[in-house]
Amino acid sequence: MPEDRLITDSLIEKPLVAYFSMEIGLDPGMPTYAGGLGVLAGDTIRTAADIRLPLVAVTLLYRSGHFFQRLDANGMQSEESVKWIVEDFLEPLDARARIEIEGRTVQIRAWRYLLTGQSGFQVPVYFLDTDLAENSEWDRTLTGALYGGDQYYRLCQEVLLGIGGVRMLRALGYQQIGRFHLNEGHAALLVMGLLEEERGAQGAERPVTAETVDAVRPRCIFTTHTPVPAGHDQFPSDMAHRVLGDQYWSWLRLCGQDQVLNMTGLALRCSRYINGVAMKHGELSQSMYPGYPVHSITNGVHATTWAAHSFKALFDRHLPDWRRDPLTLRYAVGITGSEIWEAHLEAKRRLIELINHETNEGFDVNVLTIGFARRAATYKRMTLLFHDLERLKAIANQVGRIQLVFAGKAHPHDYESKEIIQRVHQIHEVLRGHIPMVYLPNYDMVLAKVLCSGVDVWLNTPLPPHEASGTSGMKAAMNGVPSLSVLDGWWIEGHVEGVTGWSIGDRVEACLEPTEGMDACHAAALYDKLEQNVVPCFYKDRDRFIEIMRHTIAINGSFFNTHRMVAQYMNDAYSVVDSYFGKVIQHE
Ligand SMILES: *Cc1c(COP(=O)(O)O)cnc(C)c1O
């Protein structure tokens, strides 16, 4: 047996990492994700399978799938839960675990999804499910909806994910797991599950103390994704005490939770390695949590998932190793411009055909196409491009034609974001005759791929510092599509002016005072860039535009991928080598 087999086989018995995430985007047909966090989790797991990293993942099963978006004639969003046949994707397992919620016992079962990597290695993903006849009607709905219900429902789901997840892994036979990765604070209660085991290991009824917490910490890794305190999960102490019971509540107090249960606080207190998801986000998190060392590991995207068909073929021809090692995309500098443009046109035609088929807006493949698609959260500023409609029209009429494609869902309870979608929708009428524009409904992974690869320029206008990382611009980069973006999140690292795309605002500090003037300032900078750089470059200097596309692949595609990201997690966060040889080191 080759040595390689021996090592991986023994590690499957003893998986290195258990990855916990409230949402995971595995298959476009499985509506178990809402947005960036879930897609990142999916890309992480796809990479683990490709590189044969022994990892198991845990999440919840959402029977009422995260939602199908309809837009009426006025652009008003309505939601339907996505119906899906669980059995078509997942295999039910016999193992059972249980948790206590407010003193009630809730039975849990698990469903398994086996994700197969490029070389045949499989990573199991376990979906926890409480929809069992033994459970009360209410408890059965616990695995109903992602981010649905009230705070109480959410807390119960987090008890299920964290404590239920640890217990289920044990019930499935995973006795030795070296690392527990908390993908966002939602999973922080897994620490309670580990404390419980630690107590058991020390001889039944030894009290849990600060030393017990210290014994658990070397196994936990926490990745925070939220750059503003308001984004963190918090629960009132009386609710947390009631739901979790006296014992867990006393342990939580030991972990610094008192007035409220703050999932980020709990995760910080109990993790050996803490990181933000881009350089600046790590620094920002460090200033928010001065008592803990916070590192940065910048997000990425899974290269073969996000490269369009035509780019896969192009890379296969020139960089035959790119699927196994996306770092070789660095050598895209040697691909001719005409081949890159041909591959791009194929992806672009696909998008234009989709748009014309769905909307009859008469999009033209020769016209500069700008894309914007993301969750319609306020901070993403979906309407920034429309700050001064006369100026925008003037650019299109005098400098060069443009056409715009938008997409994105608003959270069902987020009425402000729904209004933003309506406003974007209405601008369509105002621009009629000047700038063709569409808002495509039901943004999901499938549409994201067509959009990110099919537009000429990917637009991003977040209000700094709210974009922790952002990943859709990386998906675009994987297809040679440059970004035009505010300098926030990953773009601070990916941006080289006129080489990998363009900034909105020249310096990071520009426009940074948080005043009402910021929108106006960023909008003016956006129009300037379109007028003086992007539009003229596209129409009058096509060779240079293609040069930018080439650098986008070589500089950004080669780096902002999950193969690089997971390698960093292995080296810096999991300390793979130490773990394999049974050593545990404290990371400072
Ligand atoms: C990639 C992706 C996102 C995240 O994009 P951001 O740029 O981080 O906002 C959200 N939703 C879907 C469907 C995606 O594919």
mmCIF file with all atom_site columns, N, CA and C and ligand atoms in Angstrom, residues 33 35-36 39 306 374 380 443-445 448 470-472 475, ligand 1:
data_model
loop_
_atom_site.group_PDB
_atom_site.id
_atom_site.type_symbol
_atom_site.label_atom_id
_atom_site.label_alt_id
_atom_site.label_comp_id
_atom_site.label_asym_id
_atom_site.label_entity_id
_atom_site.label_seq_id
_atom_site.pdbx_PDB_ins_code
_atom_site.Cartn_x
_atom_site.Cartn_y
_atom_site.Cartn_z
_atom_site.occupancy
_atom_site.B_iso_or_equiv
_atom_site.pdbx_formal_charge
_atom_site.auth_seq_id
_atom_site.auth_comp_id
_atom_site.auth_asym_id
_atom_site.auth_atom_id
_atom_site.pdbx_PDB_model_num
ATOM   1  N N  . TYR A 1 33  ? -28.086 27.286 2.387   1.00 0.00 ? 33  TYR A N  1
ATOM   2  C CA . TYR A 1 33  ? -27.197 28.428 2.600   1.00 0.00 ? 33  TYR A CA 1
ATOM   3  C C  . TYR A 1 33  ? -27.943 29.702 2.238   1.00 0.00 ? 33  TYR A C  1
ATOM   4  N N  . GLY A 1 35  ? -25.928 32.916 1.838   1.00 0.00 ? 35  GLY A N  1
ATOM   5  C CA . GLY A 1 35  ? -25.064 33.836 1.093   1.00 0.00 ? 35  GLY A CA 1
ATOM   6  C C  . GLY A 1 35  ? -23.599 33.495 1.277   1.00 0.00 ? 35  GLY A C  1
ATOM   7  N N  . GLY A 1 36  ? -22.797 34.545 1.386   1.00 0.00 ? 36  GLY A N  1
ATOM   8  C CA . GLY A 1 36  ? -21.349 34.407 1.375   1.00 0.00 ? 36  GLY A CA 1
ATOM   9  C C  . GLY A 1 36  ? -20.793 33.409 2.385   1.00 0.00 ? 36  GLY A C  1
ATOM   10 N N  . VAL A 1 39  ? -21.456 29.830 1.173   1.00 0.00 ? 39  VAL A N  1
ATOM   11 C CA . VAL A 1 39  ? -20.701 29.499 -0.041  1.00 0.00 ? 39  VAL A CA 1
ATOM   12 C C  . VAL A 1 39  ? -19.230 29.293 0.325   1.00 0.00 ? 39  VAL A C  1
ATOM   13 N N  . TRP A 1 306 ? -15.816 27.856 -9.604  1.00 0.00 ? 306 TRP A N  1
ATOM   14 C CA . TRP A 1 306 ? -16.212 29.192 -10.054 1.00 0.00 ? 306 TRP A CA 1
ATOM   15 C C  . TRP A 1 306 ? -15.672 29.592 -11.418 1.00 0.00 ? 306 TRP A C  1
ATOM   16 N N  . ARG A 1 374 ? -25.389 40.932 -4.890  1.00 0.00 ? 374 ARG A N  1
ATOM   17 C CA . ARG A 1 374 ? -25.098 40.496 -3.537  1.00 0.00 ? 374 ARG A CA 1
ATOM   18 C C  . ARG A 1 374 ? -26.330 40.689 -2.692  1.00 0.00 ? 374 ARG A C  1
ATOM   19 N N  . LYS A 1 380 ? -24.156 47.472 1.632   1.00 0.00 ? 380 LYS A N  1
ATOM   20 C CA . LYS A 1 380 ? -23.629 47.162 0.300   1.00 0.00 ? 380 LYS A CA 1
ATOM   21 C C  . LYS A 1 380 ? -23.912 48.302 -0.696  1.00 0.00 ? 380 LYS A C  1
ATOM   22 N N  . TYR A 1 443 ? -31.201 35.271 -6.896  1.00 0.00 ? 443 TYR A N  1
ATOM   23 C CA . TYR A 1 443 ? -29.741 35.121 -6.897  1.00 0.00 ? 443 TYR A CA 1
ATOM   24 C C  . TYR A 1 443 ? -29.335 33.909 -6.062  1.00 0.00 ? 443 TYR A C  1
ATOM   25 N N  . ASP A 1 444 ? -28.648 32.986 -6.685  1.00 0.00 ? 444 ASP A N  1
ATOM   26 C CA . ASP A 1 444 ? -28.121 31.820 -5.966  1.00 0.00 ? 444 ASP A CA 1
ATOM   27 C C  . ASP A 1 444 ? -26.773 31.446 -6.583  1.00 0.00 ? 444 ASP A C  1
ATOM   28 N N  . MET A 1 445 ? -26.220 30.296 -6.200  1.00 0.00 ? 445 MET A N  1
ATOM   29 C CA . MET A 1 445 ? -24.882 29.945 -6.677  1.00 0.00 ? 445 MET A CA 1
ATOM   30 C C  . MET A 1 445 ? -24.839 29.791 -8.200  1.00 0.00 ? 445 MET A C  1
ATOM   31 N N  . ALA A 1 448 ? -24.979 33.232 -9.651  1.00 0.00 ? 448 ALA A N  1
ATOM   32 C CA . ALA A 1 448 ? -23.736 33.927 -9.302  1.00 0.00 ? 448 ALA A CA 1
ATOM   33 C C  . ALA A 1 448 ? -22.628 33.562 -10.285 1.00 0.00 ? 448 ALA A C  1
ATOM   34 N N  . GLY A 1 470 ? -15.738 39.746 1.363   1.00 0.00 ? 470 GLY A N  1
ATOM   35 C CA . GLY A 1 470 ? -16.393 39.729 0.046   1.00 0.00 ? 470 GLY A CA 1
ATOM   36 C C  . GLY A 1 470 ? -15.749 38.631 -0.760  1.00 0.00 ? 470 GLY A C  1
ATOM   37 N N  . THR A 1 471 ? -16.538 37.873 -1.494  1.00 0.00 ? 471 THR A N  1
ATOM   38 C CA . THR A 1 471 ? -15.963 36.799 -2.299  1.00 0.00 ? 471 THR A CA 1
ATOM   39 C C  . THR A 1 471 ? -16.425 36.827 -3.747  1.00 0.00 ? 471 THR A C  1
ATOM   40 N N  . SER A 1 472 ? -17.503 37.556 -4.051  1.00 0.00 ? 472 SER A N  1
ATOM   41 C CA . SER A 1 472 ? -17.991 37.490 -5.431  1.00 0.00 ? 472 SER A CA 1
ATOM   42 C C  . SER A 1 472 ? -16.963 38.102 -6.397  1.00 0.00 ? 472 SER A C  1
ATOM   43 N N  . LYS A 1 475 ? -14.681 35.449 -7.396  1.00 0.00 ? 475 LYS A N  1
ATOM   44 C CA . LYS A 1 475 ? -15.261 34.557 -8.413  1.00 0.00 ? 475 LYS A CA 1
ATOM   45 C C  . LYS A 1 475 ? -15.088 35.196 -9.794  1.00 0.00 ? 475 LYS A C  1
HETATM 46 C C1 . LIG B 2 .   ? -20.462 34.303 -3.574  1.00 0.00 ? 1   LIG B C1 1
HETATM 47 C C2 . LIG B 2 .   ? -21.876 34.497 -3.180  1.00 0.00 ? 1   LIG B C2 1
HETATM 48 C C3 . LIG B 2 .   ? -22.208 35.438 -2.198  1.00 0.00 ? 1   LIG B C3 1
HETATM 49 C C4 . LIG B 2 .   ? -21.179 36.294 -1.505  1.00 0.00 ? 1   LIG B C4 1
HETATM 50 O O1 . LIG B 2 .   ? -20.760 37.370 -2.306  1.00 0.00 ? 1   LIG B O1 1
HETATM 51 P P1 . LIG B 2 .   ? -20.169 38.695 -1.617  1.00 0.00 ? 1   LIG B P1 1
HETATM 52 O O2 . LIG B 2 .   ? -19.407 39.378 -2.653  1.00 0.00 ? 1   LIG B O2 1
HETATM 53 O O3 . LIG B 2 .   ? -19.289 38.229 -0.499  1.00 0.00 ? 1   LIG B O3 1
HETATM 54 O O4 . LIG B 2 .   ? -21.320 39.467 -1.120  1.00 0.00 ? 1   LIG B O4 1
HETATM 55 C C5 . LIG B 2 .   ? -23.541 35.587 -1.855  1.00 0.00 ? 1   LIG B C5 1
HETATM 56 N N1 . LIG B 2 .   ? -24.497 34.852 -2.441  1.00 0.00 ? 1   LIG B N1 1
HETATM 57 C C6 . LIG B 2 .   ? -24.218 33.950 -3.395  1.00 0.00 ? 1   LIG B C6 1
HETATM 58 C C7 . LIG B 2 .   ? -25.329 33.173 -4.015  1.00 0.00 ? 1   LIG B C7 1
HETATM 59 C C8 . LIG B 2 .   ? -22.901 33.735 -3.801  1.00 0.00 ? 1   LIG B C8 1
HETATM 60 O O5 . LIG B 2 .   ? -22.621 32.824 -4.741  1.00 0.00 ? 1   LIG B O5 1
#
